[in-house]
XYZ file of N, CA and C in Angstrom:
663
model
N 185.879 119.888 27.621
C 185.776 120.593 26.779
C 186.974 121.640 26.819
N 187.271 121.831 25.604
C 188.516 122.643 25.627
C 188.644 124.091 26.163
N 189.667 124.125 27.039
C 189.576 125.307 27.840
C 190.277 126.217 26.722
N 189.187 127.518 26.597
C 189.353 128.641 25.668
C 190.031 129.756 25.757
N 189.104 129.928 27.596
C 189.659 131.217 28.373
C 190.463 131.398 29.525
N 191.223 132.032 29.739
C 191.805 132.430 30.896
C 191.679 133.248 31.830
N 191.250 133.210 32.737
C 191.523 134.404 33.667
C 192.659 134.272 34.818
N 193.449 135.503 34.751
C 194.606 135.471 35.858
C 194.417 136.630 37.431
N 195.067 136.147 38.391
C 194.913 136.994 39.325
C 196.468 137.121 39.105
N 196.750 138.752 39.384
C 198.179 139.219 39.278
C 199.331 138.499 40.490
N 199.035 139.304 41.306
C 199.786 139.017 42.538
C 200.317 137.482 42.979
N 201.371 137.249 43.011
C 201.286 135.427 43.093
C 201.059 134.505 42.614
N 200.411 135.165 40.954
C 200.172 134.520 40.429
C 200.757 134.450 38.797
N 201.198 135.525 37.898
C 202.074 136.055 37.716
C 203.217 136.468 37.582
N 202.753 137.402 38.853
C 204.234 137.884 39.318
C 204.519 137.801 41.253
N 205.966 137.602 41.428
C 205.893 137.329 42.851
C 206.353 138.701 43.433
N 204.904 138.900 43.722
C 205.035 140.294 44.139
C 203.847 140.323 45.757
N 203.045 138.974 45.945
C 202.995 139.215 47.258
C 203.624 139.636 48.406
N 204.967 139.309 48.696
C 205.892 139.496 49.876
C 205.840 141.251 50.035
N 206.215 141.896 48.340
C 206.211 143.056 48.594
C 205.291 144.005 49.201
N 203.600 143.631 49.275
C 202.635 144.281 49.703
C 201.977 144.169 50.930
N 202.422 142.522 51.026
C 202.541 142.316 53.231
C 203.489 143.058 53.608
N 205.012 142.939 53.097
C 205.334 143.936 53.950
C 205.266 145.608 53.823
N 205.010 145.829 52.828
C 203.595 147.466 52.878
C 202.804 147.848 53.683
N 202.431 146.725 53.950
C 200.932 146.638 54.900
C 201.935 146.576 56.348
N 202.715 145.703 56.611
C 203.349 146.045 57.914
C 204.105 147.108 57.879
N 204.894 148.037 57.368
C 205.508 149.275 57.495
C 204.496 150.470 57.729
N 203.324 150.525 56.980
C 202.084 151.025 57.358
C 201.626 151.254 58.541
N 201.602 149.608 59.764
C 201.046 150.118 60.844
C 201.831 149.751 62.135
N 203.397 149.886 61.437
C 204.275 149.704 63.141
C 204.361 150.547 63.487
N 203.949 151.780 63.370
C 203.654 152.972 64.034
C 203.061 152.827 65.510
N 202.036 152.059 65.131
C 200.871 151.956 66.032
C 201.242 150.436 66.980
N 202.740 149.704 66.604
C 203.324 148.829 67.209
C 203.507 147.188 66.796
N 204.227 146.669 67.370
C 204.554 145.280 66.564
C 203.120 144.523 66.444
N 202.247 144.293 67.819
C 201.268 143.567 67.785
C 200.342 143.791 66.374
N 199.802 145.216 66.672
C 199.187 145.739 65.493
C 199.625 145.338 64.430
N 200.713 145.963 63.867
C 201.483 145.511 62.637
C 201.462 144.353 62.015
N 201.436 143.070 62.993
C 201.285 141.954 62.889
C 200.536 141.542 62.548
N 199.422 141.723 62.819
C 198.071 141.612 63.202
C 197.818 142.363 61.715
N 197.942 143.059 61.484
C 197.647 143.125 60.091
C 198.590 142.467 58.827
N 199.655 142.225 58.782
C 200.022 141.575 58.412
C 199.696 139.955 57.976
N 198.651 139.599 59.317
C 198.298 138.053 59.181
C 197.265 138.373 58.397
N 196.430 139.338 58.849
C 195.148 139.481 57.857
C 195.022 139.388 56.544
N 196.136 140.196 55.860
C 196.738 140.677 54.660
C 196.772 138.975 54.084
N 197.825 138.189 54.621
C 197.851 136.967 53.615
C 196.650 136.252 54.078
N 195.735 135.799 55.314
C 194.530 135.568 55.226
C 193.671 135.650 54.414
N 193.620 137.050 53.405
C 192.777 137.759 52.829
C 193.402 138.239 51.405
N 193.899 137.068 50.429
C 194.329 137.895 49.408
C 193.133 138.030 48.510
N 193.476 139.380 48.100
C 192.386 139.316 47.179
C 191.031 140.167 47.630
N 191.207 140.542 48.843
C 190.646 141.601 48.944
C 191.230 143.059 48.801
N 190.430 143.992 48.257
C 190.894 145.189 48.075
C 191.462 146.434 48.896
N 192.566 146.755 48.725
C 193.529 147.433 49.948
C 192.038 148.233 50.193
N 191.161 149.260 49.338
C 190.494 149.917 50.105
C 189.746 149.348 51.457
N 189.158 148.186 51.554
C 188.482 147.315 52.289
C 189.183 146.731 53.277
N 190.725 146.412 52.750
C 191.399 145.907 54.194
C 192.027 147.231 54.892
N 191.868 148.494 54.469
C 192.530 149.354 55.325
C 191.167 149.642 56.221
N 189.803 149.590 55.371
C 188.648 150.243 56.224
C 188.687 148.956 57.713
N 189.175 148.047 57.355
C 188.851 147.066 58.531
C 190.009 147.252 59.349
N 191.296 147.687 58.702
C 192.103 147.861 59.821
C 191.871 148.636 60.849
N 191.712 149.855 60.156
C 191.085 151.441 60.962
C 190.067 151.325 62.201
N 188.935 150.514 61.189
C 187.991 150.794 62.635
C 187.852 149.070 62.923
N 188.283 148.255 63.072
C 188.452 146.751 64.077
C 189.645 146.832 64.726
N 190.645 146.812 63.922
C 192.241 146.812 64.869
C 192.760 148.319 65.549
N 191.930 149.389 64.763
C 192.310 150.620 65.781
C 191.325 151.484 66.170
N 189.986 151.090 65.924
C 188.731 151.700 66.287
C 188.537 152.778 66.395
N 189.151 153.533 64.816
C 188.745 154.487 64.410
C 187.612 154.968 63.476
N 187.302 156.212 63.680
C 186.190 156.432 62.550
C 187.145 156.738 61.484
N 186.696 156.198 60.164
C 186.831 156.217 59.052
C 186.466 156.677 58.187
N 186.731 157.521 56.969
C 185.981 158.558 55.998
C 186.809 157.984 54.593
N 186.070 158.351 53.683
C 186.688 157.774 52.542
C 187.939 158.578 51.646
N 187.864 159.546 52.622
C 189.255 160.529 52.117
C 190.173 160.117 52.682
N 189.976 159.576 53.999
C 191.232 159.274 54.736
C 191.564 157.273 54.191
N 190.617 156.417 53.341
C 190.928 155.695 52.727
C 191.877 155.515 51.448
N 191.301 157.338 50.582
C 191.916 157.043 49.853
C 193.682 157.575 50.262
N 193.941 158.347 51.170
C 194.898 158.684 51.336
C 196.172 157.444 51.832
N 195.378 156.749 52.797
C 196.207 155.693 53.163
C 196.011 154.591 51.844
N 195.473 154.560 50.753
C 195.710 153.910 49.652
C 196.513 154.582 49.061
N 197.095 155.576 48.755
C 197.792 156.391 47.781
C 198.988 156.023 48.243
N 199.674 156.423 49.859
C 200.798 155.805 50.542
C 201.498 154.626 50.139
N 200.332 154.056 50.123
C 200.442 152.617 50.237
C 201.192 151.981 48.672
N 200.448 152.953 47.636
C 200.802 152.525 46.320
C 201.837 153.524 46.065
N 202.531 154.164 46.597
C 203.574 154.673 46.800
C 205.054 154.208 47.125
N 204.514 153.018 48.231
C 205.572 152.683 48.658
C 205.865 150.585 47.996
N 204.685 150.593 47.154
C 204.786 149.075 46.234
C 205.444 149.509 44.872
N 204.293 150.066 44.013
C 204.152 150.322 42.357
C 205.691 150.074 42.118
N 206.666 150.637 42.612
C 208.047 150.665 41.814
C 208.419 149.009 41.807
N 207.902 148.897 43.072
C 208.794 147.403 43.421
C 208.050 146.316 42.921
N 206.777 146.602 42.774
C 205.894 145.678 41.748
C 206.368 145.560 40.398
N 206.457 146.702 39.666
C 207.010 146.728 38.380
C 208.382 145.912 38.154
N 209.527 146.146 39.150
C 210.364 145.376 39.114
C 210.914 143.830 39.642
N 209.407 143.723 40.443
C 209.808 142.395 40.773
C 209.296 141.175 39.309
N 210.594 139.959 39.835
C 210.417 138.793 38.699
C 209.065 138.406 38.309
N 208.465 138.144 37.330
C 207.329 137.778 37.205
C 207.708 135.540 37.691
N 206.618 135.241 37.859
C 206.276 133.399 37.959
C 206.973 133.120 36.858
N 207.833 131.988 37.276
C 209.082 131.135 36.677
C 207.672 130.467 35.501
N 208.253 130.769 34.158
C 207.119 130.736 33.503
C 206.641 131.409 32.350
N 206.228 132.354 33.383
C 204.899 133.009 32.767
C 205.495 133.496 31.147
N 206.822 134.845 31.334
C 207.351 134.957 30.065
C 206.723 133.685 28.844
N 207.376 133.081 28.951
C 207.397 131.747 28.296
C 205.885 131.528 27.636
N 205.276 131.040 28.626
C 203.745 130.418 28.476
C 202.771 132.174 27.476
N 202.822 133.352 28.063
C 202.469 134.146 27.292
C 203.405 134.126 25.606
N 204.391 134.704 25.367
C 204.694 134.562 24.124
C 204.445 133.364 23.360
N 204.087 132.404 23.999
C 204.198 130.860 23.022
C 202.626 130.706 23.071
N 202.013 130.897 23.881
C 200.659 130.583 24.628
C 199.570 131.500 24.182
N 199.711 132.572 24.967
C 198.549 133.347 25.606
C 197.742 133.797 23.845
N 198.383 133.509 22.413
C 197.358 133.856 21.083
C 196.319 133.101 21.149
N 196.479 131.555 21.691
C 195.328 130.577 21.477
C 194.457 130.899 22.560
N 194.395 131.742 23.252
C 192.953 131.665 24.432
C 193.108 133.436 24.475
N 191.670 133.398 24.970
C 191.025 134.917 25.264
C 191.732 135.125 27.001
N 192.661 135.841 26.437
C 193.225 136.147 27.945
C 192.756 137.415 28.785
N 192.591 137.457 30.374
C 192.043 138.785 30.994
C 192.664 138.385 32.917
N 193.346 139.884 33.027
C 193.634 139.672 34.100
C 192.064 140.211 35.073
N 192.278 139.493 36.640
C 191.118 140.238 37.340
C 192.042 140.363 38.553
N 192.411 141.569 39.166
C 193.041 141.910 40.086
C 192.294 143.029 41.464
N 193.090 142.810 42.710
C 192.133 143.383 43.562
C 192.930 144.568 43.326
N 194.179 144.943 42.720
C 194.541 146.422 42.585
C 193.933 147.270 41.920
N 193.864 148.255 42.186
C 193.251 149.271 41.558
C 193.182 149.026 40.171
N 192.270 149.348 39.349
C 192.613 149.238 37.570
C 193.327 149.983 36.936
N 193.722 151.477 37.125
C 194.388 151.968 36.514
C 195.832 151.307 36.622
N 196.123 151.640 38.209
C 197.328 151.071 38.786
C 197.590 149.463 38.306
N 196.790 148.647 38.234
C 197.100 147.012 37.591
C 197.593 147.630 35.649
N 196.590 148.577 35.460
C 197.252 148.727 33.919
C 198.659 149.121 33.526
N 198.452 150.370 34.758
C 200.278 150.658 34.589
C 201.396 149.077 34.845
N 201.065 149.217 35.379
C 202.210 148.135 36.214
C 202.751 146.732 34.643
N 201.400 146.078 34.313
C 201.632 145.755 33.000
C 202.109 145.990 31.345
N 201.735 147.337 31.702
C 202.349 148.283 30.702
C 203.760 148.324 31.314
N 204.290 148.364 32.041
C 205.338 148.818 32.261
C 206.266 147.470 32.695
N 205.639 146.515 32.429
C 206.501 144.621 32.205
C 206.497 144.254 31.364
N 205.697 144.897 30.483
C 205.407 144.692 28.910
C 204.943 143.615 28.613
N 204.129 143.638 29.599
C 203.121 141.999 29.225
C 201.504 142.594 28.906
N 201.223 143.767 28.642
C 199.644 144.151 28.658
C 199.382 144.015 27.334
N 199.969 143.434 26.310
C 199.438 143.213 24.630
C 198.984 141.692 25.000
N 199.451 141.061 26.130
C 198.553 139.708 25.863
C 197.677 139.108 26.709
N 196.958 140.449 26.771
C 195.456 140.231 27.586
C 194.473 141.068 26.691
N 193.156 139.941 26.608
C 192.308 141.187 26.135
C 191.506 142.492 27.161
N 191.898 142.232 28.085
C 191.009 143.032 29.241
C 192.039 142.875 30.540
N 192.009 144.002 31.474
C 192.835 143.933 32.872
C 191.808 144.787 33.693
N 191.540 144.372 34.566
C 190.491 144.799 35.723
C 190.844 144.826 36.919
N 190.698 145.702 37.837
C 190.936 145.596 39.178
C 189.919 146.231 39.845
N 189.984 146.228 41.056
C 189.422 146.926 41.982
C 189.031 148.585 41.454
N 187.752 149.185 42.216
C 187.190 148.603 43.188
C 185.658 147.406 42.949
N 185.487 147.212 41.559
C 184.945 145.934 41.902
C 185.294 144.998 41.821
N 184.528 143.901 42.622
C 184.622 142.556 43.318
C 185.147 141.715 41.954
N 185.971 141.124 42.133
C 186.130 139.841 41.296
C 185.168 138.975 41.160
N 184.252 138.499 41.758
C 183.251 137.890 41.334
C 182.259 138.832 40.022
N 182.215 140.077 40.627
C 181.590 141.207 39.644
C 182.057 140.692 37.973
N 183.595 140.763 38.429
C 184.513 141.253 37.108
C 184.439 140.035 36.308
N 184.181 139.108 36.899
C 184.363 137.472 36.022
C 182.919 137.511 35.509
N 181.831 137.948 36.265
C 180.478 137.820 35.711
C 180.734 138.579 34.361
N 180.739 139.987 34.514
C 181.049 140.871 33.022
C 182.020 139.978 32.061
N 182.993 139.478 32.279
C 184.194 138.967 31.197
C 183.046 137.888 30.564
N 182.275 137.411 31.261
C 181.492 136.060 30.684
C 180.732 136.710 29.737
N 179.871 137.700 30.637
C 178.339 138.290 29.663
C 178.977 138.781 28.941
N 180.046 139.929 28.660
C 180.103 140.957 27.727
C 180.926 140.361 26.624
N 181.762 138.970 26.654
C 182.501 138.215 25.623
C 181.893 136.920 25.185
N 180.460 136.656 26.353
C 179.716 135.980 25.528
C 180.717 134.353 25.585
N 181.333 134.201 27.050
C 182.204 133.067 26.899
C 181.261 131.908 27.401
N 181.774 130.758 26.876
C 181.294 129.655 27.774
C 181.880 129.220 28.910
N 180.967 128.792 29.954
C 181.411 129.010 31.029
C 182.760 127.527 31.552
N 182.129 126.541 30.439
C 182.781 125.585 30.555
C 184.154 125.190 29.919
N 184.350 126.580 29.094
C 185.414 126.945 28.194
C 186.752 127.933 29.391
N 186.143 128.188 30.564
C 187.108 129.025 31.051
C 187.327 128.763 32.368
N 189.042 129.096 32.768
C 189.620 129.039 33.818
C 189.973 129.890 34.411
N 190.019 129.957 35.901
C 190.688 130.927 36.500
C 191.756 130.420 37.481
N 192.998 131.099 36.912
C 194.256 130.768 37.566
C 194.334 131.713 38.844
N 194.314 131.418 40.141
C 194.547 132.102 41.493
C 195.212 131.695 42.272
N 195.214 132.213 43.576
C 196.332 132.326 44.597
C 195.469 132.123 45.870
N 194.398 132.629 45.802
C 193.723 133.014 46.741
C 191.972 132.652 46.878
N 191.406 132.592 48.398
C 190.054 132.633 48.434
C 189.396 133.574 47.568
N 189.399 134.571 47.172
C 188.627 135.405 46.664
C 188.778 135.042 45.253
N 189.888 134.433 44.843
C 189.467 133.962 43.543
C 189.586 132.076 43.126
N 189.356 131.519 44.363
C 188.510 130.741 43.936
C 187.072 130.570 44.024
N 186.648 131.731 45.084
C 184.984 131.939 45.358
C 184.525 132.489 44.000
N 185.280 133.549 43.169
C 185.252 134.109 41.908
C 184.727 132.833 41.126
N 185.751 132.066 40.831
C 185.504 130.925 40.007
C 184.115 129.927 40.228
N 184.043 129.909 41.632
C 182.833 128.932 42.183
C 181.506 129.740 41.975
N 181.134 131.179 42.015
C 180.464 131.629 41.816
C 179.841 131.944 40.631
N 180.870 131.925 39.696
C 180.494 131.641 38.371
C 180.539 130.644 37.841
N 180.772 129.641 38.675
C 180.550 128.153 37.822
C 181.495 127.871 36.717
N 182.971 128.698 37.052
C 183.879 128.455 36.013
C 185.170 127.380 36.356
N 185.807 127.018 35.933
C 187.033 126.179 36.302
C 188.061 127.275 37.206
N 188.425 126.326 37.663
C 189.698 126.744 39.001
C 190.974 125.615 39.115
N 191.910 126.851 39.154
C 193.339 126.157 39.051
C 194.311 126.647 40.017
N 194.909 126.293 40.957
C 195.384 127.355 42.346
C 197.165 126.920 41.550
N 197.610 128.338 41.682
C 199.249 128.588 41.986
C 199.269 128.291 43.225
N 200.049 127.687 43.610
C 200.630 126.800 45.257
C 201.625 127.925 45.444
N 201.655 128.518 46.501
C 202.976 129.117 47.011
C 202.808 128.786 48.603
N 203.922 129.889 49.665
C 203.985 129.383 50.555
C 203.138 130.094 51.566
N 202.210 131.467 50.774
C 201.277 131.931 51.920
C 200.360 131.234 51.454
N 199.824 130.171 50.830
C 198.778 129.700 50.954
C 198.529 128.490 51.421
N 199.702 127.724 51.573
C 199.483 126.186 51.970
C 198.425 125.807 52.565
N 198.860 127.032 53.915
C 197.388 126.762 55.041
C 196.175 126.848 54.612
N 195.775 127.564 53.462
C 194.314 128.109 53.511
C 193.570 127.163 52.460
N 194.110 126.380 51.203
C 193.188 125.759 50.826
C 193.422 123.920 50.972
N 193.705 123.484 52.411
C 193.983 122.211 52.884
C 192.668 121.267 52.589
N 191.347 122.004 52.622
C 190.442 121.714 52.508
C 189.967 121.325 51.213
N 190.547 121.671 50.326
C 189.531 121.885 49.016
C 190.590 120.689 47.888
N 189.784 119.912 47.380
C 190.909 118.943 46.533
C 190.375 119.718 44.924
N 191.539 120.112 44.363
C 191.991 120.548 43.237
C 192.753 120.711 43.149
N 192.842 120.766 41.456
C 194.524 120.445 40.901
C 195.202 122.057 40.760
N 196.584 121.750 41.078
C 197.357 123.023 40.803
C 198.575 122.721 40.251
N 199.511 124.013 40.436
C 201.004 124.239 39.810
C 201.699 125.190 40.898
N 202.429 124.927 40.951
C 203.954 125.818 41.404
C 204.083 127.148 40.667
N 204.095 126.542 39.402
C 204.817 127.894 38.589
C 203.986 127.693 37.082
N 204.293 128.311 35.711
C 203.699 128.190 34.999
C 204.722 127.428 33.815
N 205.473 126.532 34.015
C 206.413 126.277 33.341
C 205.744 124.650 32.752
N 205.235 124.088 32.768
C 204.166 123.228 32.372
C 202.598 123.395 32.167
N 202.101 124.763 32.542
C 200.534 125.234 32.163
C 200.366 124.520 31.330
N 200.701 124.426 30.076
C 200.636 123.992 28.478
C 199.877 122.578 29.192
N 200.647 122.011 29.362
C 200.300 120.699 30.033
C 199.323 120.304 30.585
N 199.217 121.603 31.545
C 198.230 121.232 32.225
C 196.748 121.678 32.022
N 196.738 122.614 30.989
C 195.382 122.932 30.354
C 195.032 121.906 29.755
N 196.169 121.171 29.007
C 195.690 119.886 27.857
C 194.819 119.133 28.806
N 195.059 118.460 30.368
C 195.147 117.357 30.917
C 193.284 118.282 31.870
N 193.191 119.553 31.572
C 192.154 120.350 32.105
C 190.825 120.355 30.891
N 190.874 119.790 29.712
C 190.091 120.130 28.460
C 189.148 119.421 29.139
N 188.910 118.227 28.980
C 187.817 117.625 28.830
C 187.344 117.135 30.492
N 187.868 117.230 31.706
C 187.422 117.334 33.229
C 185.846 118.742 33.083
N 184.926 117.848 34.021
C 184.054 118.134 34.427
C 184.050 119.268 35.824
N 185.359 119.001 36.533
C 185.292 119.375 37.303
C 186.814 119.819 38.046
N 187.231 120.934 38.101
C 188.804 121.151 38.453
C 188.940 122.027 39.507
């Protein structure tokens, strides 16, 4: 069946911004020593798609053995946002993204589902002048699984016509839990994560339209 609906992750899929956030997490915890900061960095890379709120909760409680409150998590998230926002806005889009959106986005129902806080995600897309290509833009605190479910129900989308393009295990899980197709954007950061998964993948968006045509009559992606 023809792919008519595409759900995109943002960091590492539409934008080359994963490393910006990786270094921000590392920088925030470097005052606790390189060992802690390195564990934070590794956890972040292994858990792409987990919200920053959940990550800070984990780092504070499990790595630092601190009691954590919501106000403390909110404060850490604010510091993190201040560190990364401008850099993400200035970060380049993945090769081929701009051309794909300009040339083909109108042929699909396009959505963004990110672990970035929703209002921040909307601001980034607006500043990058790509917000108009998407039917809607979603982010945390709601999970990707729940957002995908809501997108399908609210828009009455056919699951067999819907594709999630992601780079993290949370993206893959959101797709599989909702019984939609998944296409992996391979990067250096996820090369060791999907080794046991047999799936189609892309390195960039240069030939994405060709891949979409290839996927059209596939029952499993």
